[in-house]
Coordinates of C-alpha atoms in Angstrom, one line a residue:
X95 CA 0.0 0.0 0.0
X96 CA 1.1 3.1 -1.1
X97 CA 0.2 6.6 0.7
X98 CA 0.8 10.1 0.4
X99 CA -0.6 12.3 2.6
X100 CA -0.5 16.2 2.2
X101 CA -1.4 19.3 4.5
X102 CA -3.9 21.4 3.9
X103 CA -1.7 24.2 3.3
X104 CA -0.1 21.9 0.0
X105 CA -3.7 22.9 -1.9
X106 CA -2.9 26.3 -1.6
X107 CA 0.1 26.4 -3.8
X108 CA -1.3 24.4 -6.6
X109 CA -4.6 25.9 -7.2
X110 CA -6.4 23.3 -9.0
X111 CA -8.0 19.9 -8.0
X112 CA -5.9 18.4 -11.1
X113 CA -2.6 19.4 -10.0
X114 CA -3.2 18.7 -6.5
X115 CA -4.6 15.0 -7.5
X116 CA -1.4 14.7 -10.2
X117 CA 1.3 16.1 -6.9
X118 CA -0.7 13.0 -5.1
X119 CA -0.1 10.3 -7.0
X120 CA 3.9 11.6 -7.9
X121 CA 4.8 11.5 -4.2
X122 CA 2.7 8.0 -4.1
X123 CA 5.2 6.9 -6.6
X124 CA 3.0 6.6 -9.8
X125 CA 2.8 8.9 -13.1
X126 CA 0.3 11.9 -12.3
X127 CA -1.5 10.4 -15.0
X128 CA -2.5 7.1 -13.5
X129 CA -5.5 5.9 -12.9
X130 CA -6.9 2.6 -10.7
X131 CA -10.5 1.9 -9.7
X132 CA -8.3 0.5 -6.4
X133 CA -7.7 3.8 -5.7
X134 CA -8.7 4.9 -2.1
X135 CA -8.9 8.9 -1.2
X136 CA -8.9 9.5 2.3
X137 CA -9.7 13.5 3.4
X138 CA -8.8 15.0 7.0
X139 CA -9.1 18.4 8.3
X140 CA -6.4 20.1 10.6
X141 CA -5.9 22.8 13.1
X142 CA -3.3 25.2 12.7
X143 CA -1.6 26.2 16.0
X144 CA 0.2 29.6 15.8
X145 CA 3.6 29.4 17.6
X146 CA 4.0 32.0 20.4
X147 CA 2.2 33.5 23.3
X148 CA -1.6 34.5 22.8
X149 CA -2.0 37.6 25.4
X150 CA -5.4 39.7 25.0
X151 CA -6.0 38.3 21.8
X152 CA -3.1 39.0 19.9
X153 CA -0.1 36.6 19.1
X154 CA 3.6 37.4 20.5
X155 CA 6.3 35.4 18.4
X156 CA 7.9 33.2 20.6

């Protein structure tokens, strides 16, 4: 089994669901134009944490 997970943040620089998809399935190891009905897509969401000190509402850099 092949994965290749990437952060949110990833779908940002590429802009379209095509390049994103074709990024996927390069880190995975195959040609971006592959295609399998084996395939399995997996989506998560996550929670960016700034780094620093939160006082009244405003972020201090550590």
């Amino acid at each position: 089994m092949r994965r290749a997970p990437f952060l949110p943040s990833v779908w940002e620089t590429l802009g379209t669901s095509q390049k994103f998809l074709g990024r996927l399935k390069q880190k995975a190891g195959f040609p971006c134009d592959h295609r399998s009905a084996s395939v399995r897509i997996e989506r998560y969401a996550v929670e960016s944490i700034p780094r620093g000190r939160i006082t009244a509402g405003r972020i201090n850099p550590p």
